[in-house]
Amino acid sequence: MDFVCAQAGRPATALTRRDVARALLAVPSGVALVALPDLRRAMMAAGNPLSLAFWDSAKATLSSIEAGVATVGDVQRWVESTGTEPILMTPSYFVWPEEDERGPVASEMFARLVAYLEERVAAGEIDPDALAAGDPDARSAYEELQERWLGAALPDGRVPGFAVSDEQDEELFAAWDEEEAFALSELRRILAELPKQPEVPVAALDAAATRLRALLALPGYPANVLRACAGFGDRPVPDDDMELWLSVAAGIAGPISDLSDGEDVLEEFTDLDGDLSEEDAALANLCAIQHADWLAGVAALVRLGPGVLASPERMARLIAESEDIDIDEQDEDDLDATEGLFESVVSLWRLLGVVDDDEVLTPLGWWGLPKALERAWSPAQE
């Protein structure tokens, strides 16, 4: 009993089903099963007996855990059936962060919801015994109650569901910015250590920019992907050749926007069994490549210099063998996945003259790839 009270931070008379369930799950299932009868008697002696349905459900769940047949979902569902545990994922797909991953806002809102549910149990609006018995109507009402709470404004004006989601977004963006800043610093370190700095091949850049301007004026793939990568849907195409080329090359490493709405076709959304279009697949591949993979691949190419093979398969090998990043040992499936992502990259690189028709790195690519990565990872100018 002392352990349960300490875990919950409440006296025995105020313990809820959720408090007891969480305490039981905090120890090995065998230990919890042995302690269950004594705990039940202690709760009765404290004047807080809970209910037979709860104790039966606790015994059944702990027995399933001990037998190795209970799933994570089974256990989560049991805790939720206590009537005061927020649903991990609501019908509208709001998902609470794991307990050890909650920020201050998520922790506050979670605690507020627990308190709200305790009030509703005390008022008789939630029937924990019906939840424990698996009553579908009780479960549906429980879910709807939480959905309404998540979408209703608090006295201070905050909407819990939005507040938690906004905090998660901020944390995600902060982690992304940190990863990007580290990759940029490593890129600059690697470039500074090169025995010879790449020089801009002016003639090759002029020729590539001329071809690129003509390509960007065309409809469909690959022009639409290159425009989206560079963000040319929201701003004009630069007049300066170097600015144009670097904008597109940087966009391949960090796409700025999505395809314009006008290029989405209704049939593509209704055909759920169909494959992604070529442009959607290309953008998805570009967005799936991690900073570390870009860093490892481009660093290897820059060190090796013009004339090195830069095919998708070779890029996957260079990344797997890189000493610039911490990476687990790659099996064939991992290599195949990386190769698949770089299929889109290399095909677009070819259009920019980064590689030639044989997928060999050109002097333009040797000069331009590190410049493009540096641009993609540098903070946007205000």
Short mmCIF file of C-alpha atoms in Angstrom, two decimals:
data_model
loop_
_atom_site.label_atom_id
_atom_site.label_comp_id
_atom_site.label_asym_id
_atom_site.label_seq_id
_atom_site.Cartn_x
_atom_site.Cartn_y
_atom_site.Cartn_z
CA MET A 1 0.00 0.00 0.00
CA ASP A 2 2.81 2.41 0.86
CA PHE A 3 4.33 1.85 -2.58
CA VAL A 4 1.04 2.60 -4.35
CA CYS A 5 0.49 5.76 -2.32
CA ALA A 6 4.04 6.92 -2.99
CA GLN A 7 3.66 6.27 -6.72
CA ALA A 8 0.39 8.18 -6.88
CA GLY A 9 1.29 10.90 -4.40
CA ARG A 10 -2.03 10.42 -2.60
CA PRO A 11 -3.32 8.82 0.59
CA ALA A 12 -5.05 5.45 0.34
CA THR A 13 -8.47 7.02 0.75
CA ALA A 14 -7.98 9.09 -2.42
CA LEU A 15 -6.44 6.44 -4.68
CA THR A 16 -8.18 5.83 -8.00
CA ARG A 17 -8.33 2.73 -10.16
CA ARG A 18 -5.78 4.37 -12.44
CA ASP A 19 -3.40 4.96 -9.52
CA VAL A 20 -3.56 1.31 -8.51
CA ALA A 21 -3.26 0.04 -12.08
CA ARG A 22 -0.16 2.14 -12.77
CA ALA A 23 1.46 1.01 -9.53
CA LEU A 24 0.79 -2.64 -10.35
CA LEU A 25 2.36 -2.19 -13.77
CA ALA A 26 5.43 -0.53 -12.24
CA VAL A 27 6.60 -3.85 -10.75
CA PRO A 28 7.09 -7.30 -12.32
CA SER A 29 3.76 -8.94 -13.09
CA GLY A 30 4.52 -11.92 -10.86
CA VAL A 31 5.21 -9.64 -7.91
CA ALA A 32 2.03 -7.67 -8.62
CA LEU A 33 -0.07 -10.85 -8.75
CA VAL A 34 1.26 -12.03 -5.39
CA ALA A 35 0.63 -8.62 -3.83
CA LEU A 36 -2.86 -8.21 -5.30
CA PRO A 37 -4.90 -9.89 -2.50
CA ASP A 38 -3.11 -7.97 0.26
CA LEU A 39 -3.47 -4.72 -1.65
CA ARG A 40 -7.19 -5.31 -2.08
CA ARG A 41 -7.63 -5.96 1.64
CA ALA A 42 -5.63 -2.84 2.50
CA MET A 43 -7.81 -0.74 0.21
CA MET A 44 -10.94 -2.14 1.86
CA ALA A 45 -9.52 -1.35 5.29
CA ALA A 46 -8.84 2.21 4.15
CA GLY A 47 -12.47 2.60 3.13
CA ASN A 48 -11.65 2.74 -0.59
CA PRO A 49 -12.45 -0.77 -1.85
CA LEU A 50 -12.80 0.11 -5.55
CA SER A 51 -14.91 -2.59 -7.24
CA LEU A 52 -14.94 -6.31 -7.91
CA ALA A 53 -14.87 -5.64 -11.65
CA PHE A 54 -11.63 -3.68 -11.28
CA TRP A 55 -9.88 -6.33 -9.19
CA ASP A 56 -10.98 -9.09 -11.56
CA SER A 57 -9.72 -7.11 -14.55
CA ALA A 58 -6.43 -6.44 -12.76
CA LYS A 59 -5.91 -10.13 -12.05
CA ALA A 60 -6.78 -11.09 -15.63
CA THR A 61 -4.45 -8.51 -17.14
CA LEU A 62 -1.52 -9.28 -14.84
CA SER A 63 -1.99 -13.01 -15.48
CA SER A 64 -1.90 -12.40 -19.23
CA ILE A 65 1.28 -10.36 -18.85
CA GLU A 66 2.88 -13.06 -16.72
CA ALA A 67 1.91 -15.70 -19.30
CA GLY A 68 3.42 -13.60 -22.08
CA VAL A 69 0.21 -13.33 -24.08
CA ALA A 70 -0.81 -9.73 -23.32
CA THR A 71 -0.02 -7.15 -25.99
CA VAL A 72 0.96 -3.55 -25.35
CA GLY A 73 -2.46 -2.59 -26.68
CA ASP A 74 -4.19 -4.95 -24.24
CA VAL A 75 -2.40 -3.38 -21.29
CA GLN A 76 -3.04 0.17 -22.51
CA ARG A 77 -6.72 -0.62 -23.00
CA TRP A 78 -6.93 -1.97 -19.45
CA VAL A 79 -5.39 1.17 -17.97
CA GLU A 80 -7.79 3.27 -20.04
CA SER A 81 -10.69 1.22 -18.68
CA THR A 82 -9.98 2.62 -15.22
CA GLY A 83 -11.99 5.63 -16.35
CA THR A 84 -9.38 8.30 -15.67
CA GLU A 85 -6.58 7.40 -18.09
CA PRO A 86 -6.55 9.54 -21.24
CA ILE A 87 -6.90 7.51 -24.42
CA LEU A 88 -3.51 7.19 -26.09
CA MET A 89 -4.99 7.75 -29.57
CA THR A 90 -8.44 9.22 -30.00
CA PRO A 91 -10.81 8.37 -32.88
CA SER A 92 -9.75 11.64 -34.56
CA TYR A 93 -6.12 10.43 -34.37
CA PHE A 94 -4.91 12.80 -31.70
CA VAL A 95 -1.98 10.97 -30.09
CA TRP A 96 -0.56 11.77 -26.68
CA PRO A 97 3.26 11.72 -26.54
CA GLU A 98 4.80 8.97 -24.46
CA GLU A 99 5.15 9.94 -20.80
CA ASP A 100 8.92 10.43 -20.96
CA GLU A 101 8.61 12.50 -24.15
CA ARG A 102 5.98 15.00 -23.01
CA GLY A 103 6.95 18.63 -22.89
CA PRO A 104 5.66 21.06 -20.26
CA VAL A 105 2.46 21.80 -22.17
CA ALA A 106 1.65 18.15 -22.90
CA SER A 107 2.35 17.22 -19.27
CA GLU A 108 0.09 20.01 -18.05
CA MET A 109 -2.76 19.12 -20.41
CA PHE A 110 -2.49 15.43 -19.63
CA ALA A 111 -2.73 16.15 -15.90
CA ARG A 112 -5.67 18.49 -16.52
CA LEU A 113 -7.49 15.77 -18.47
CA VAL A 114 -6.85 13.19 -15.74
CA ALA A 115 -8.33 15.60 -13.18
CA TYR A 116 -11.30 16.26 -15.46
CA LEU A 117 -11.95 12.54 -15.90
CA GLU A 118 -11.75 12.02 -12.14
CA GLU A 119 -14.46 14.65 -11.75
CA ARG A 120 -16.62 12.90 -14.32
CA VAL A 121 -16.18 9.53 -12.57
CA ALA A 122 -17.17 11.13 -9.26
CA ALA A 123 -20.21 12.67 -10.96
CA GLY A 124 -21.26 9.29 -12.36
CA GLU A 125 -20.79 10.30 -16.01
CA ILE A 126 -18.11 7.64 -16.54
CA ASP A 127 -18.72 4.01 -15.55
CA PRO A 128 -15.31 2.33 -15.03
CA ASP A 129 -16.91 -1.07 -14.42
CA ALA A 130 -18.64 -0.91 -17.80
CA LEU A 131 -15.33 0.06 -19.39
CA ALA A 132 -13.59 -2.85 -17.67
CA ALA A 133 -16.29 -5.19 -18.97
CA GLY A 134 -15.63 -3.99 -22.52
CA ASP A 135 -19.01 -2.33 -23.01
CA PRO A 136 -18.83 -0.70 -26.48
CA ASP A 137 -21.31 2.05 -25.62
CA ALA A 138 -19.36 2.98 -22.50
CA ARG A 139 -16.14 3.03 -24.51
CA SER A 140 -17.67 5.19 -27.23
CA ALA A 141 -19.00 7.67 -24.66
CA TYR A 142 -15.57 7.72 -22.97
CA GLU A 143 -13.86 8.53 -26.26
CA GLU A 144 -16.38 11.24 -27.18
CA LEU A 145 -15.99 12.86 -23.76
CA GLN A 146 -12.24 13.16 -24.26
CA GLU A 147 -12.61 14.37 -27.84
CA ARG A 148 -14.85 17.19 -26.64
CA TRP A 149 -12.44 18.16 -23.88
CA LEU A 150 -9.46 18.23 -26.25
CA GLY A 151 -11.34 20.52 -28.64
CA ALA A 152 -12.85 22.90 -26.08
CA ALA A 153 -11.12 26.10 -25.00
CA LEU A 154 -9.82 26.36 -21.45
CA PRO A 155 -10.53 29.51 -19.40
CA ASP A 156 -7.20 30.95 -20.58
CA GLY A 157 -8.23 30.47 -24.21
CA ARG A 158 -5.96 27.55 -25.03
CA VAL A 159 -7.44 24.52 -26.79
CA PRO A 160 -5.74 21.44 -25.27
CA GLY A 161 -5.43 19.39 -28.45
CA PHE A 162 -3.98 22.28 -30.44
CA ALA A 163 -1.71 23.34 -27.59
CA VAL A 164 -0.14 19.88 -27.37
CA SER A 165 0.22 19.59 -31.15
CA ASP A 166 1.82 23.04 -31.37
CA GLU A 167 4.35 22.09 -28.70
CA GLN A 168 5.21 18.88 -30.52
CA ASP A 169 5.68 20.82 -33.76
CA GLU A 170 7.99 23.29 -32.03
CA GLU A 171 10.05 20.44 -30.57
CA LEU A 172 10.26 18.77 -33.97
CA PHE A 173 11.37 21.98 -35.68
CA ALA A 174 13.93 22.65 -32.94
CA ALA A 175 15.39 19.15 -33.31
CA TRP A 176 15.46 19.58 -37.10
CA ASP A 177 17.24 22.93 -36.81
CA GLU A 178 19.79 21.44 -34.41
CA GLU A 179 20.48 18.53 -36.75
CA GLU A 180 20.78 20.88 -39.70
CA ALA A 181 23.18 23.19 -37.87
CA PHE A 182 25.39 20.26 -36.91
CA ALA A 183 25.42 18.94 -40.48
CA LEU A 184 26.36 22.40 -41.76
CA SER A 185 29.24 22.72 -39.32
CA GLU A 186 30.53 19.27 -40.29
CA LEU A 187 30.26 20.11 -43.99
CA ARG A 188 32.28 23.27 -43.52
CA ARG A 189 34.90 21.38 -41.52
CA ILE A 190 35.24 18.77 -44.26
CA LEU A 191 35.52 21.42 -46.98
CA ALA A 192 38.17 23.32 -45.02
CA GLU A 193 40.29 20.16 -44.87
CA LEU A 194 40.30 19.59 -48.64
CA PRO A 195 43.79 19.88 -50.15
CA LYS A 196 42.32 21.84 -53.05
CA GLN A 197 39.12 23.87 -53.09
CA PRO A 198 36.81 23.32 -56.09
CA GLU A 199 36.63 26.23 -58.52
CA VAL A 200 33.52 27.21 -60.41
CA PRO A 201 33.60 25.92 -64.01
CA VAL A 202 32.11 29.03 -65.60
CA ALA A 203 31.41 27.61 -69.05
CA ALA A 204 29.79 24.47 -67.67
CA LEU A 205 27.67 26.54 -65.27
CA ASP A 206 26.48 28.84 -68.06
CA ALA A 207 25.53 25.88 -70.26
CA ALA A 208 23.76 24.09 -67.42
CA ALA A 209 21.82 27.24 -66.47
CA THR A 210 20.69 27.73 -70.07
CA ARG A 211 19.39 24.17 -70.23
CA LEU A 212 17.78 24.56 -66.81
CA ARG A 213 15.88 27.71 -67.78
CA ALA A 214 14.43 25.97 -70.81
CA LEU A 215 13.51 22.93 -68.74
CA LEU A 216 11.79 24.93 -65.98
CA ALA A 217 9.47 26.50 -68.55
CA LEU A 218 8.05 23.10 -69.48
CA PRO A 219 4.96 21.51 -67.91
CA GLY A 220 4.97 18.24 -65.99
CA TYR A 221 7.80 16.12 -64.65
CA PRO A 222 10.67 16.77 -64.01
CA ALA A 223 10.24 20.54 -64.35
CA ASN A 224 7.44 20.67 -61.77
CA VAL A 225 9.61 18.88 -59.20
CA LEU A 226 12.56 21.19 -59.80
CA ARG A 227 10.30 24.24 -59.47
CA ALA A 228 8.88 22.89 -56.22
CA CYS A 229 12.35 22.09 -54.87
CA ALA A 230 13.57 25.62 -55.52
CA GLY A 231 10.34 27.28 -54.39
CA PHE A 232 9.80 28.95 -57.75
CA GLY A 233 6.06 28.71 -57.35
CA ASP A 234 6.24 31.53 -54.81
CA ARG A 235 9.05 33.61 -56.29
CA PRO A 236 10.39 34.42 -59.75
CA VAL A 237 13.18 32.47 -61.39
CA PRO A 238 16.47 34.33 -60.73
CA ASP A 239 18.13 36.13 -63.63
CA ASP A 240 21.61 35.27 -62.40
CA ASP A 241 22.81 31.88 -63.67
CA MET A 242 24.70 30.92 -60.52
CA GLU A 243 21.78 31.90 -58.30
CA LEU A 244 19.41 29.87 -60.46
CA TRP A 245 21.57 26.76 -60.49
CA LEU A 246 22.35 26.84 -56.77
CA SER A 247 18.70 27.47 -55.88
CA VAL A 248 17.61 24.33 -57.70
CA ALA A 249 20.55 22.22 -56.53
CA ALA A 250 19.96 23.28 -52.93
CA GLY A 251 16.25 22.55 -53.31
CA ILE A 252 17.00 18.96 -54.25
CA ALA A 253 18.72 18.53 -50.87
CA GLY A 254 15.99 20.48 -49.06
CA PRO A 255 12.76 20.95 -51.03
CA ILE A 256 11.18 24.31 -50.25
CA SER A 257 7.61 23.60 -51.35
CA ASP A 258 5.25 20.92 -52.60
CA LEU A 259 3.77 20.54 -56.05
CA SER A 260 1.25 23.25 -56.84
CA ASP A 261 -2.42 22.37 -56.35
CA GLY A 262 -3.03 22.75 -60.04
CA GLU A 263 -0.76 19.80 -60.73
CA ASP A 264 -2.68 17.45 -58.43
CA VAL A 265 -5.29 15.38 -60.19
CA LEU A 266 -8.49 14.29 -58.42
CA GLU A 267 -8.17 10.73 -59.70
CA GLU A 268 -4.83 10.40 -57.91
CA PHE A 269 -6.53 10.99 -54.56
CA THR A 270 -9.48 8.67 -55.20
CA ASP A 271 -7.34 5.80 -56.54
CA LEU A 272 -6.10 4.54 -53.17
CA ASP A 273 -4.61 1.39 -54.68
CA GLY A 274 -2.66 3.22 -57.35
CA ASP A 275 1.04 4.01 -57.28
CA LEU A 276 2.40 7.47 -56.57
CA SER A 277 2.95 9.64 -59.60
CA GLU A 278 6.54 10.07 -60.73
CA GLU A 279 6.73 13.59 -59.33
CA ASP A 280 5.15 12.68 -55.98
CA ALA A 281 7.49 9.71 -55.63
CA ALA A 282 10.50 11.89 -56.44
CA LEU A 283 9.59 14.54 -53.86
CA ALA A 284 8.86 11.88 -51.26
CA ASN A 285 12.29 10.35 -51.83
CA LEU A 286 14.05 13.71 -51.54
CA CYS A 287 12.26 14.51 -48.29
CA ALA A 288 13.09 11.09 -46.84
CA ILE A 289 16.86 11.50 -47.08
CA GLN A 290 18.41 12.42 -43.74
CA HIS A 291 20.97 15.17 -43.18
CA ALA A 292 23.56 12.56 -42.27
CA ASP A 293 23.11 10.74 -45.57
CA TRP A 294 23.45 13.94 -47.58
CA LEU A 295 26.56 14.86 -45.60
CA ALA A 296 28.19 11.46 -45.98
CA GLY A 297 27.42 11.12 -49.67
CA VAL A 298 28.43 14.61 -50.76
CA ALA A 299 31.52 14.63 -48.54
CA ALA A 300 32.70 11.43 -50.19
CA LEU A 301 32.12 12.82 -53.69
CA VAL A 302 33.93 16.07 -52.91
CA ARG A 303 36.93 14.23 -51.50
CA LEU A 304 37.11 11.86 -54.48
CA GLY A 305 36.64 14.65 -57.03
CA PRO A 306 35.41 14.78 -60.63
CA GLY A 307 35.34 11.48 -62.48
CA VAL A 308 34.04 9.38 -59.58
CA LEU A 309 30.95 7.29 -60.16
CA ALA A 310 27.91 8.80 -58.43
CA SER A 311 25.24 6.27 -59.34
CA PRO A 312 22.48 5.51 -56.82
CA GLU A 313 24.14 2.21 -55.92
CA ARG A 314 27.51 3.90 -55.46
CA MET A 315 25.95 6.65 -53.32
CA ALA A 316 24.42 4.02 -51.05
CA ARG A 317 27.82 2.36 -50.65
CA LEU A 318 29.60 5.64 -49.98
CA ILE A 319 27.10 6.52 -47.26
CA ALA A 320 27.30 3.07 -45.65
CA GLU A 321 31.10 3.21 -45.60
CA SER A 322 31.36 6.83 -44.45
CA GLU A 323 33.39 7.71 -41.37
CA ASP A 324 31.84 11.17 -41.20
CA ILE A 325 28.63 9.94 -39.58
CA ASP A 326 27.64 7.42 -36.94
CA ILE A 327 25.77 4.68 -38.71
CA ASP A 328 24.82 1.13 -37.83
CA GLU A 329 26.08 -1.68 -39.99
CA GLN A 330 24.06 -1.70 -43.19
CA ASP A 331 22.53 -4.86 -44.60
CA GLU A 332 21.39 -5.33 -48.18
CA ASP A 333 17.89 -4.09 -47.41
CA ASP A 334 19.30 -0.85 -45.97
CA LEU A 335 21.51 -0.37 -49.00
CA ASP A 336 18.61 -1.04 -51.34
CA ALA A 337 16.47 1.51 -49.50
CA THR A 338 19.15 4.20 -49.73
CA GLU A 339 19.78 3.36 -53.36
CA GLY A 340 16.07 3.74 -54.07
CA LEU A 341 16.00 7.21 -52.52
CA PHE A 342 19.01 8.33 -54.53
CA GLU A 343 17.48 7.11 -57.79
CA SER A 344 15.45 10.32 -57.74
CA VAL A 345 18.43 12.42 -56.68
CA VAL A 346 20.80 11.22 -59.38
CA SER A 347 18.17 11.57 -62.11
CA LEU A 348 17.70 15.23 -61.11
CA TRP A 349 21.43 15.77 -60.72
CA ARG A 350 21.84 14.65 -64.32
CA LEU A 351 19.51 17.43 -65.47
CA LEU A 352 21.64 20.00 -63.64
CA GLY A 353 24.93 18.66 -64.96
CA VAL A 354 26.05 17.49 -61.52
CA VAL A 355 26.66 14.10 -63.10
CA ASP A 356 26.95 13.21 -66.77
CA ASP A 357 24.93 10.66 -68.70
CA ASP A 358 27.09 7.89 -67.24
CA GLU A 359 26.35 9.11 -63.69
CA VAL A 360 29.91 10.30 -63.20
CA LEU A 361 30.56 13.42 -61.10
CA THR A 362 31.40 16.45 -63.23
CA PRO A 363 33.58 19.45 -62.31
CA LEU A 364 30.32 21.42 -61.99
CA GLY A 365 28.98 18.88 -59.51
CA TRP A 366 32.27 18.85 -57.59
CA TRP A 367 32.05 22.62 -57.16
CA GLY A 368 28.29 22.93 -56.82
CA LEU A 369 27.18 20.13 -54.51
CA PRO A 370 28.87 21.43 -51.34
CA LYS A 371 27.71 24.96 -52.21
CA ALA A 372 24.16 23.66 -52.62
CA LEU A 373 24.20 21.79 -49.31
CA GLU A 374 25.61 24.83 -47.52
CA ARG A 375 22.80 26.94 -48.95
CA ALA A 376 20.12 24.36 -48.10
CA TRP A 377 21.28 24.10 -44.49
CA SER A 378 22.03 27.76 -43.80
CA PRO A 379 19.39 29.68 -41.81
CA ALA A 380 17.04 31.64 -44.03
CA GLN A 381 17.78 35.33 -44.25
CA GLU A 382 15.15 37.46 -42.54
#
